Coordinates of C-alpha atoms and ligand atoms in Angstrom, one line a residue:
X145 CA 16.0 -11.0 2.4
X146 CA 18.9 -9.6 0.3
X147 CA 18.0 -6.4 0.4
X148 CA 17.7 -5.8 3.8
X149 CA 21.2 -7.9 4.5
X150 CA 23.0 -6.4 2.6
X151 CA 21.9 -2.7 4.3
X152 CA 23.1 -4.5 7.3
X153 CA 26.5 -5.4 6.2
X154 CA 27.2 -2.0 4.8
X155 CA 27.5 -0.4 8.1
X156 CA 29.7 -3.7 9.1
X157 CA 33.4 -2.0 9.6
X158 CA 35.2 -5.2 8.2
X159 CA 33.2 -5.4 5.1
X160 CA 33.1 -1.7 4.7
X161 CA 37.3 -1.8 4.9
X162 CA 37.3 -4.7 2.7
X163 CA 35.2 -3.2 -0.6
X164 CA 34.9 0.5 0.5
X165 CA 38.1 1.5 2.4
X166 CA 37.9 4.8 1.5
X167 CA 34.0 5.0 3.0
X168 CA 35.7 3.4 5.8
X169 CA 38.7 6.0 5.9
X170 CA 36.0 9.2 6.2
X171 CA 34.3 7.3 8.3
X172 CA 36.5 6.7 11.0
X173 CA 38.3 10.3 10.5
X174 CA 35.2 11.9 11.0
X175 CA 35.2 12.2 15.2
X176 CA 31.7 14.0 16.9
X177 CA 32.5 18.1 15.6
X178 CA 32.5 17.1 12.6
X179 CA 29.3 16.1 10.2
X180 CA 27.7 13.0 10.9
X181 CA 25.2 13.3 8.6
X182 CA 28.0 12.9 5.6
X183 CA 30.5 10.5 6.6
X184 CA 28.5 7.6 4.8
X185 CA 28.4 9.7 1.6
X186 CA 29.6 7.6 -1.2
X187 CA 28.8 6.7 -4.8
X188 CA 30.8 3.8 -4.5
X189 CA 28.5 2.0 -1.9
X190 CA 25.3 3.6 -3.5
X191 CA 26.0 1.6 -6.6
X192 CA 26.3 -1.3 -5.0
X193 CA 22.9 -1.1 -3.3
X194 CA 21.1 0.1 -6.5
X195 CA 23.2 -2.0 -9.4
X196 CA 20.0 -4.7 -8.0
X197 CA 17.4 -2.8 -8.9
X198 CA 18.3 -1.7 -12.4
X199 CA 18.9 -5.2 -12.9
X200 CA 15.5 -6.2 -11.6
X201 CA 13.8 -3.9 -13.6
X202 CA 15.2 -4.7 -17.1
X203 CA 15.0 -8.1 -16.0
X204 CA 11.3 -8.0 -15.3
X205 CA 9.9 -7.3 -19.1
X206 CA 11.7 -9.8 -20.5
X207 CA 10.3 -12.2 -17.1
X208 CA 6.5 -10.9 -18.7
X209 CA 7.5 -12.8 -22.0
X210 CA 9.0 -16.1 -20.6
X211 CA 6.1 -15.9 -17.7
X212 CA 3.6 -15.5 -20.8
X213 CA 5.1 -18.3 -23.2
X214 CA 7.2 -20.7 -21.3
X215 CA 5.3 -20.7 -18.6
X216 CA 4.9 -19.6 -14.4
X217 CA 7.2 -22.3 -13.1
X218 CA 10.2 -21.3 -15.4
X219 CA 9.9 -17.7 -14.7
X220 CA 10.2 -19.0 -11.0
X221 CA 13.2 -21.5 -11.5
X222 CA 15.2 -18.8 -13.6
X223 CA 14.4 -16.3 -10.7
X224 CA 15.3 -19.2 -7.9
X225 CA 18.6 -19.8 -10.5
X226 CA 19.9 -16.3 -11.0
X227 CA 19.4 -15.8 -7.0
X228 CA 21.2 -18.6 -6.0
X229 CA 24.4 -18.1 -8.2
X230 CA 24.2 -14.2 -6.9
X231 CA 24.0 -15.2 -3.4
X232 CA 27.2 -17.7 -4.0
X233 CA 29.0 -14.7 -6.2
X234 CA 28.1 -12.4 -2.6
X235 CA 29.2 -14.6 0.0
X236 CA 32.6 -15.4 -1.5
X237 CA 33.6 -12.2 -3.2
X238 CA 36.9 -11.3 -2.6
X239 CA 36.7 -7.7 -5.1
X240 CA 34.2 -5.9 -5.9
X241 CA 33.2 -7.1 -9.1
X242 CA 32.0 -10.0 -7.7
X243 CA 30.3 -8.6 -5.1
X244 CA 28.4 -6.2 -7.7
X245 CA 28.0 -8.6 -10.3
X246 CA 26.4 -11.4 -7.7
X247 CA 24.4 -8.1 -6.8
X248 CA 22.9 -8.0 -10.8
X249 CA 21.7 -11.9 -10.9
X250 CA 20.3 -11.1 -7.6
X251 CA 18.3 -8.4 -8.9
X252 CA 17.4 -10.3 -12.2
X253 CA 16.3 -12.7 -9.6
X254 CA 13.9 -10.6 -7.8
X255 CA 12.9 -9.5 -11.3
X256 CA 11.2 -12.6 -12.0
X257 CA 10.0 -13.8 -8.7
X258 CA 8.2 -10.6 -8.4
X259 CA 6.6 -11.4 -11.8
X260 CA 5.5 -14.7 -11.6
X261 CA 5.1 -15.4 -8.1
X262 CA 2.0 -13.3 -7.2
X263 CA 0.8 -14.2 -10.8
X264 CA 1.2 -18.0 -9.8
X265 CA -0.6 -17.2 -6.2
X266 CA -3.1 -15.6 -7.9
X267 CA -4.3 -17.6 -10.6
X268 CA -3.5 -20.9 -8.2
X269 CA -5.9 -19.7 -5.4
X270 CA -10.1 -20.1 -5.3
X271 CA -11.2 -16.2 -6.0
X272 CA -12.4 -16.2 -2.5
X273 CA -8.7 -15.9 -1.2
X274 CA -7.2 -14.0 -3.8
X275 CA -6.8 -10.8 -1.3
X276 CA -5.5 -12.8 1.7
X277 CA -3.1 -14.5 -0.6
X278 CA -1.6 -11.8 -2.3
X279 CA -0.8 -9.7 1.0
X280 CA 0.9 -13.1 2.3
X281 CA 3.3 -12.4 -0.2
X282 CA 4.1 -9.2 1.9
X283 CA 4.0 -11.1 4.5
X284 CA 6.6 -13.2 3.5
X285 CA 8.5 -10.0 2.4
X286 CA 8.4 -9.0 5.6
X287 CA 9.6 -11.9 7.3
X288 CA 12.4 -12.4 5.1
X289 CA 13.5 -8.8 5.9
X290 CA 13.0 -9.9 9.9
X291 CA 15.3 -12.6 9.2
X292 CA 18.1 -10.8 7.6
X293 CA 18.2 -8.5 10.0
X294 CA 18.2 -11.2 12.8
X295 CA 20.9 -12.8 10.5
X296 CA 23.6 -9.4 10.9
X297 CA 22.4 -9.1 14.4
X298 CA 24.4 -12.4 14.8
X299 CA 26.9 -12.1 12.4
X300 CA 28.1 -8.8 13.2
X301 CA 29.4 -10.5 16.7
X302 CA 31.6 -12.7 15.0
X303 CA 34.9 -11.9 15.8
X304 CA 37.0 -13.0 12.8
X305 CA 35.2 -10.6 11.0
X306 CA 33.8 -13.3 7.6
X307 CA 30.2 -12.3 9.6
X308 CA 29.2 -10.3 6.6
X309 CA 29.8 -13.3 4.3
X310 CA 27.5 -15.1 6.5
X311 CA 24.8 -12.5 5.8
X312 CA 25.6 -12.7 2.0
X313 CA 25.8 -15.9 1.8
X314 CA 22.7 -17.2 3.7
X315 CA 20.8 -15.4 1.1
X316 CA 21.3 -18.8 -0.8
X317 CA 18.0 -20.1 1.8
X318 CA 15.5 -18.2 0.3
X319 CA 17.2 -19.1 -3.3
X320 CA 16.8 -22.6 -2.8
X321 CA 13.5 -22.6 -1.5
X322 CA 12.2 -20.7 -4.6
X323 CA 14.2 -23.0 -6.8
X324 CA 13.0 -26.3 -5.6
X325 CA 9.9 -24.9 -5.1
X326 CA 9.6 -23.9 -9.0
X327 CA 11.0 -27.6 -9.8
X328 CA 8.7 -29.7 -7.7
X329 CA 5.5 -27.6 -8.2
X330 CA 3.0 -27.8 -11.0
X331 CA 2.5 -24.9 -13.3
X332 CA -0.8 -22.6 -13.2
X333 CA -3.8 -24.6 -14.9
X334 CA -4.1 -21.0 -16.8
X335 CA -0.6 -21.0 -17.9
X336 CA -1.1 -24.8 -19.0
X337 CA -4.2 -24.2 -20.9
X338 CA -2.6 -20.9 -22.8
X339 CA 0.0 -23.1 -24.1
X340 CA -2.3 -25.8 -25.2
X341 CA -2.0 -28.5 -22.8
X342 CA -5.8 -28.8 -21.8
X343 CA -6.0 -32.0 -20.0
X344 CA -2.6 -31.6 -18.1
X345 CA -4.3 -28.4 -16.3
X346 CA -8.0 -29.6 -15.7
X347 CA -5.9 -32.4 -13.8
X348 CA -4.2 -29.5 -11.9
X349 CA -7.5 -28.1 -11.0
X350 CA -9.1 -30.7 -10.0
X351 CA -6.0 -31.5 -7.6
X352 CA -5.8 -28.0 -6.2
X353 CA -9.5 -27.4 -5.8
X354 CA -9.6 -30.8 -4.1
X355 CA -12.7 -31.7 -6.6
X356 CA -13.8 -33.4 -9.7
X357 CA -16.4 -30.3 -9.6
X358 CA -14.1 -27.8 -11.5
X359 CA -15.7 -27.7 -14.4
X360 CA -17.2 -24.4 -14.5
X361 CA -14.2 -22.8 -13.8
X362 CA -12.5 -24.2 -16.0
X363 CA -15.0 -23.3 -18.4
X364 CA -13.9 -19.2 -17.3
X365 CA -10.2 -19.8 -17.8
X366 CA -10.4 -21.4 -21.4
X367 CA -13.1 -18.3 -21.9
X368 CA -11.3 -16.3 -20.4
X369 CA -7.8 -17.4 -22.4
X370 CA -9.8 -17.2 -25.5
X371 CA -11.1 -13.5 -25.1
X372 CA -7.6 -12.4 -23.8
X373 CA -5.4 -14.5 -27.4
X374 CA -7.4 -11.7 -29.5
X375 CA -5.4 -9.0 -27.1
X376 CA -2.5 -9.3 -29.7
X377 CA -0.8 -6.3 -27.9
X378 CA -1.7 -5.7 -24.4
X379 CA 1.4 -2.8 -24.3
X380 CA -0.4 -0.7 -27.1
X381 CA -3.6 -1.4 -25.7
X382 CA -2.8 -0.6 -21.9
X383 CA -2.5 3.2 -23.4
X384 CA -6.3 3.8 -24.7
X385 CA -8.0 6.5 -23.1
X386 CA -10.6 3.7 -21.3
X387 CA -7.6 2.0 -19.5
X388 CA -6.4 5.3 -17.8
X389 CA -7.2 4.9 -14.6
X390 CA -5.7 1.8 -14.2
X391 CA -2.7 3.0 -16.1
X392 CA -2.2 5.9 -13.7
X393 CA -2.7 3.1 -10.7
X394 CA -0.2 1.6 -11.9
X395 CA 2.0 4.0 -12.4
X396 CA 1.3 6.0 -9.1
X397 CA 0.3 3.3 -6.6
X398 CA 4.2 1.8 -7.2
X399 CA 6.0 5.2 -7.2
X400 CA 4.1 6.5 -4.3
X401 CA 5.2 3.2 -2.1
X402 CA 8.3 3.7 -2.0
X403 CA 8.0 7.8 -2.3
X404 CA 6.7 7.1 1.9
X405 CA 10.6 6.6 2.2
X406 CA 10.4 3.3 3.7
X407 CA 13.5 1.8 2.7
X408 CA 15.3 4.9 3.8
X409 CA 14.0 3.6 7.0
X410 CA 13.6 -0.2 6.8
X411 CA 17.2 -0.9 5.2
X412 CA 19.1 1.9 5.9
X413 CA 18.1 2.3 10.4
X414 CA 21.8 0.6 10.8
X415 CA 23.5 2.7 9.1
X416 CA 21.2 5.8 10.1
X417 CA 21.2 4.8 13.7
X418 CA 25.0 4.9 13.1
X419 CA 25.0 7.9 12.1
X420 CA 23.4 9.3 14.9
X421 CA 25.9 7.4 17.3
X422 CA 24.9 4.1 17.9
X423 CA 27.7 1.4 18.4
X424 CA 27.2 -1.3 15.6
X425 CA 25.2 -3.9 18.0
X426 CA 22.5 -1.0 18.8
X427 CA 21.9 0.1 15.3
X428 CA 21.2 -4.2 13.7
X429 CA 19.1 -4.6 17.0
X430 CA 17.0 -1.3 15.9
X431 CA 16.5 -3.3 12.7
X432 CA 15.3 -6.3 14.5
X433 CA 13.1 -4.5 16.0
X434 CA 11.7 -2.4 13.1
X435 CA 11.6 -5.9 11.0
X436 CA 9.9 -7.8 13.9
X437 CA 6.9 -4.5 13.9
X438 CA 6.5 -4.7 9.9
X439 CA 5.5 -8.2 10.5
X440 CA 3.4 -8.4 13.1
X441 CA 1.6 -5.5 11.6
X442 CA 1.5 -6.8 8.1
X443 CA -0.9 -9.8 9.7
X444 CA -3.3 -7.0 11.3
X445 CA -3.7 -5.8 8.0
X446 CA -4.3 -9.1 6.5
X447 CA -7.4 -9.7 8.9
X448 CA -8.3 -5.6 8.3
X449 CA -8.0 -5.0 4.4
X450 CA -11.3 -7.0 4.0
X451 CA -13.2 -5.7 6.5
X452 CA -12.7 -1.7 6.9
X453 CA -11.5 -1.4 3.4
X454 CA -8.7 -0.1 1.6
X455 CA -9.4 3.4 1.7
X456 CA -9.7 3.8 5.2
X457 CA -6.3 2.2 5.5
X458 CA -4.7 4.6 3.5
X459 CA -5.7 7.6 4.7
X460 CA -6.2 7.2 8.5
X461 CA -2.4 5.0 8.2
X462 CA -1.5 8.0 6.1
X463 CA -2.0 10.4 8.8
X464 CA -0.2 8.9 11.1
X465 CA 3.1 8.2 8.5
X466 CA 2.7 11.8 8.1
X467 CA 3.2 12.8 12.1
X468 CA 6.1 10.5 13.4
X469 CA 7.9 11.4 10.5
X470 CA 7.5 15.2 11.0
X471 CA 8.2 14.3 15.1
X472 CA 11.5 12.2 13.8
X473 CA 12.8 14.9 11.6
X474 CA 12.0 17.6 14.3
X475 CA 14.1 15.7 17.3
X476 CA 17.0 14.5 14.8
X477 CA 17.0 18.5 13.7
X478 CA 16.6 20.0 17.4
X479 CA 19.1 17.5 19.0
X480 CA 22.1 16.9 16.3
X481 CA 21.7 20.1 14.3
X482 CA 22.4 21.5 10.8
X483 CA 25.9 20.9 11.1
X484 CA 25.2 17.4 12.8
X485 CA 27.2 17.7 15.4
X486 CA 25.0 16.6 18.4
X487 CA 24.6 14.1 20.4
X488 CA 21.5 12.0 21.4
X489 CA 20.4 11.1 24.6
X490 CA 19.3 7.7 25.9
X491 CA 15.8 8.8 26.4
X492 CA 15.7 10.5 23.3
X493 CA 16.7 7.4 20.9
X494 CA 14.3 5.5 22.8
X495 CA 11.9 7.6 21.4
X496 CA 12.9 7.3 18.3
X497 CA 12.9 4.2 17.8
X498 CA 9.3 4.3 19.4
X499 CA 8.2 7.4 16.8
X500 CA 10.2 4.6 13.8
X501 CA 8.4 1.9 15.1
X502 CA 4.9 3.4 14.8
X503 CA 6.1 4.5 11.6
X504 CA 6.6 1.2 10.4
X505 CA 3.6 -0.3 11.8
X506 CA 1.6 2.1 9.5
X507 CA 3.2 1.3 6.7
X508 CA 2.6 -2.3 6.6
X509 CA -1.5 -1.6 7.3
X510 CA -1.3 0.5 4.4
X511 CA 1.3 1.2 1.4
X512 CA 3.0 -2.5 1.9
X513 CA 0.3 -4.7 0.9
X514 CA -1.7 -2.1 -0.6
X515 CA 0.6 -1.3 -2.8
X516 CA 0.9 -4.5 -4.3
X517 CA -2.5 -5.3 -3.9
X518 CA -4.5 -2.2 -5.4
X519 CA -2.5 -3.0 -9.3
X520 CA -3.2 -6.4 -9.2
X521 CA -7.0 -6.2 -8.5
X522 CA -7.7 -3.3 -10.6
X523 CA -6.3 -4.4 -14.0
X524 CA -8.8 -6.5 -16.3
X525 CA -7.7 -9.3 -17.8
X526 CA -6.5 -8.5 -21.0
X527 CA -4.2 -5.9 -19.9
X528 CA -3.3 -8.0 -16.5
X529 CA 0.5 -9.3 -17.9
X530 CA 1.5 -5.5 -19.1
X531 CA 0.1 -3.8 -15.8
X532 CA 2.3 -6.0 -13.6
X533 CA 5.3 -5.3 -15.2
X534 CA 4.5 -1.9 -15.5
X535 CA 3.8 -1.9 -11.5
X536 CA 7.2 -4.0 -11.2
X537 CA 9.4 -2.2 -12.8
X538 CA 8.4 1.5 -11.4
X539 CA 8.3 0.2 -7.9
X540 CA 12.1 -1.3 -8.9
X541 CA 12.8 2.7 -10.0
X542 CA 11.9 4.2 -7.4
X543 CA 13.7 1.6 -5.1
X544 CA 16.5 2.2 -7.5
X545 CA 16.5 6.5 -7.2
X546 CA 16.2 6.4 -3.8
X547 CA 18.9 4.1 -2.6
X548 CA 21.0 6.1 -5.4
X549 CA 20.4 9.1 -3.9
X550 CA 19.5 8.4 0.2
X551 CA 23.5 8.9 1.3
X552 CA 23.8 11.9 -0.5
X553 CA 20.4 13.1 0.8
X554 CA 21.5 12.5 4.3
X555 CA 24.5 14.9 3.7
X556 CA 23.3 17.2 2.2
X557 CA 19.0 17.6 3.3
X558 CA 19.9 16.2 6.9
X559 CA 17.1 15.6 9.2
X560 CA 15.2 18.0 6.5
X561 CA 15.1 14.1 4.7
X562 CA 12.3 13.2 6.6
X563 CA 10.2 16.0 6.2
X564 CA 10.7 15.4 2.2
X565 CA 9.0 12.1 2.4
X566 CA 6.8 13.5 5.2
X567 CA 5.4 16.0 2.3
X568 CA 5.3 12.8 -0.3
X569 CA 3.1 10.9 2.3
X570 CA 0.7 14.0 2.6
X571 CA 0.7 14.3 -1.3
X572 CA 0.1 10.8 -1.4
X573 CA -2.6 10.6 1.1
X574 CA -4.5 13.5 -0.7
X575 CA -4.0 11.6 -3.9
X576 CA -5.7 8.4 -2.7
X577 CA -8.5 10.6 -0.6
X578 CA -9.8 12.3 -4.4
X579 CA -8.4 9.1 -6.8
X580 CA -8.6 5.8 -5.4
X581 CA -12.0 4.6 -5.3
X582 CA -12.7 1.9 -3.0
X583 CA -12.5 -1.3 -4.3
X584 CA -13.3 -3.5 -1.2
X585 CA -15.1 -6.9 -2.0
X586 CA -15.6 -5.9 -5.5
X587 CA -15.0 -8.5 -8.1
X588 CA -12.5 -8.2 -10.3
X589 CA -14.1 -8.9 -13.5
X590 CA -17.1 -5.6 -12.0
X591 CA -14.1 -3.2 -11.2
X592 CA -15.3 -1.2 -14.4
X593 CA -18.8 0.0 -12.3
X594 CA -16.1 1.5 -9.5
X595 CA -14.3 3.5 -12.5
X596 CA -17.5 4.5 -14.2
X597 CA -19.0 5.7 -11.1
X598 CA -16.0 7.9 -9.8
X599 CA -16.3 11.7 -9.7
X600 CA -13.6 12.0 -12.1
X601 CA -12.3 8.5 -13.6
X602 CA -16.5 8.5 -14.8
X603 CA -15.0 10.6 -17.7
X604 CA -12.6 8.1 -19.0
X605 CA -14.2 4.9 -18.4
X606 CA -17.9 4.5 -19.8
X607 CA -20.3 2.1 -22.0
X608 CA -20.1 -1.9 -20.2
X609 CA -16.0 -1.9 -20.2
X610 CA -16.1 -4.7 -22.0
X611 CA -13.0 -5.9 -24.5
X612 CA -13.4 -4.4 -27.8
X613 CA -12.7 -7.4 -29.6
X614 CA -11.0 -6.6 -33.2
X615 CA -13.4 -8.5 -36.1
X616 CA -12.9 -12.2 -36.4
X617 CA -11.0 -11.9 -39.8
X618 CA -12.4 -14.1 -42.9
X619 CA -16.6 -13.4 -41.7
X620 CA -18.6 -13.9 -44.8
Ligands
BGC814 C1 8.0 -2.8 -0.7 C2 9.5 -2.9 -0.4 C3 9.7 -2.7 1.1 C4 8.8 -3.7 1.9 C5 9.0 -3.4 3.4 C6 7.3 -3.8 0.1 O1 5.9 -3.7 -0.2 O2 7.8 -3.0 -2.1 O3 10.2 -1.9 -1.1 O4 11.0 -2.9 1.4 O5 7.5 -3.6 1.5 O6 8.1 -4.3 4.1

């Protein structure tokens, strides 16, 4: 929810004359002959939108250890913590230190919830749910960013101009509800069980299967915990030549995500729309209607993922990534120019925001959920812990570059921006066509037969893919 707020409030004039008056100076000198695509162009307010995710992705290593040895539920609470304080620090900054430092616990925050939550979904759900559960925590992504924007929308009409504290502020709901959700819920029966308190999580089993008939299963975690203990290093281990493929998915699948440029579009359409001449109300009602579409679509692909396949939702979604963003840099070039001095006509923004829309919507049947989902289901267990953060943390830097770099990008590639990401999306979509094997309905613990069977990953991963256990030391 943060995220996308706080996109919203920087194109809010009060806030912007509050922290970045000099932002707000160019901005305002800058009339229509001169270059709109530049007037945002600060490094000022680029470091305030990416100090977060630097801070997230430090912050999410050392949330692998504490997830690992203190437990799920305190990764959670120390996530739900650091979030609240930050949104507090946020809604009553009155410098900018505060405001960036309330920025940094907010990004430690979302360094740890995206670390243990979809571990705690994952290991709390029956195996038969896993997929639909993981891409509800897109889902929920998705609508936190739907209500942000709904939030500036609001705020931005209030007249004594503390709306953008609002925004800030409320970021303090989702806080809460991941703090008291971490208190009052029980830890992961595999967590409790790695840290030797047996009983406690066949108790937890029994009460989240909603049966006394858990036995079996709980059979496969203690197994499964006893195979994984004699993983002493899963970092040094992660680099052998049979975990390749998976180290490149995890490595690629992240950096691609956010290489389709969607928080160029998804947090920055206010201040873009702005650019291209939109009073403040028209731009936070595009992003209401952008966030309302990633929603919607996000539960199409829920029901689809299953069913047609992850590979057909990459490349067909792909495709059609790849055209409106080609069609949205060609009318933003034809109509405003190199130099940026156009002007857009009614009909044409409507069909832009029709050509983002569309955009949007294939995103979220495609490199939202699947970008989550394909490192979490292709990782075997003993590597599992070190491929998440791994995942985390370069989806964090690439969210990080990008914001960095997307106002200075505007000015200086123009509407050429788009047709940078359009040529990521095409590199992307070839990627997935030659590398990404299909790994609909396959269990997790088989994925090695999809690796061993692929034209080219066949080379790196052979024999059973079983753990190669080191010797039990003392064995007469
Ligand atoms: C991405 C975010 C993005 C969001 C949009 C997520 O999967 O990781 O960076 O903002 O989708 O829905």
């Amino acid at each position: 929810m943060t995220l996308a707020s706080q996109g919203g409030v920087t194109s809010m004039d009060v806030f912007l004359e509050k922290f970045f008056p000099k932002v707000y100076r160019t901005m305002k000198e800058s009339s229509i002959h001169e270059n709109q695509y530049c007037k945002f162009d600060s490094q000022l307010l680029t470091s305030f939108t990416s100090s977060l995710y630097i801070a997230g992705l430090i912050a999410t290593f050392f949330a692998s250890t504490i997830t690992r040895v203190f437990g799920r539920k305190i990764s959670m609470l120390f996530g739900g913590v650091s979030f609240l304080v930050g949104a507090i620090l946020n809604g009553a900054a009155t410098n900018l230190a505060m405001l960036i430092i309330g920025r940094i616990l907010l990004g430690v925050g979302i360094g740890f919830a995206n670390q243990a939550v979809p571990l705690y979904l994952s290991e709390m759900s029956p195996p038969r749910l896993r997929g639909a559960l993981n891409i509800l925590f897109q889902l929920a992504t998705t609508i936190g960013i739907l209500a942000a924007n709904l939030v500036n929308f609001g705020t931005n009409k209030i007249k004594e101009g503390y709306g953008w504290r609002v925004s800030l502020g409320l970021a303090v709901v989702p806080a809460a509800i991941l703090t008291f959700g971490a208190i009052f819920l029980p830890d992961t029966p595999n967590s409790l069980i790695d840290r030797g308190q047996r009983d406690k999580a066949k108790a937890i089993l029994e009460k989240v299967r909603g049966s006394k008939q858990v036995e079996e299963e709980f059979q496969d975690l203690v197994e499964a915990r006893e195979t994984s203990k004699q993983i002493t290093n899963p970092w040094s281990n992660i680099m052998k030549r049979k975990y390749r493929p998976q180290l490149v998915m995890a490595i690629m699948i992240p950096a691609f995500q956010q290489l389709t440029g969607i928080n160029v579009i998804m947090f920055y359409v206010p201040v873009l729309f702005k650019t291209l001449g939109f009073g403040d109300n028209g731009s936070l009602f595009s992003a209401v209607i952008t966030g309302a579409v990633n929603v919607v679509a996000t539960l199409v692909s829920i029901r689809c993922v299953d069913k047609y396949g992850r590979r057909a939702l990459f490349l067909e979604r792909g495709a059609q990534m790849f055209i409106c963003q080609v069609a949205i840099g060609a009318i933003i070039g034809v109509k405003f120019g190199v130099t940026g001095t156009g002007s857009l006509s009614k009909g044409y923004a409507d069909l832009l925001l029709v050509l983002i829309c569309l955009y949007v919507s294939a995103f979220a049947w495609s490199w939202g959920p699947l970008g989550w989902l394909i490192p979490s289901e292709v990782f075997p267990l003993e590597i599992r812990s070190a491929g998440q953060s791994i995942t985390v943390a370069v989806n964090f830097f690439y969210n990080f570059v990008i914001a960095q770099v997307f106002l200075a990008m505007l000015c200086h590639l123009k509407f050429g921006l788009f047709f940078f990401f359009a040529c990521f999306v095409l590199l992307m979509t070839i990627f997935v066509y030659l590398f990404v094997p299909e790994t609909k309905n396959v269990p997790i613990e088989e994925m090695n037969i999809v690796w061993r069977k692929h034209w080219f990953w066949g080379k790196y991963v052979t024999g059973d893919g079983k753990v190669e256990l080191s010797q039990p030391k003392n064995v007469a």
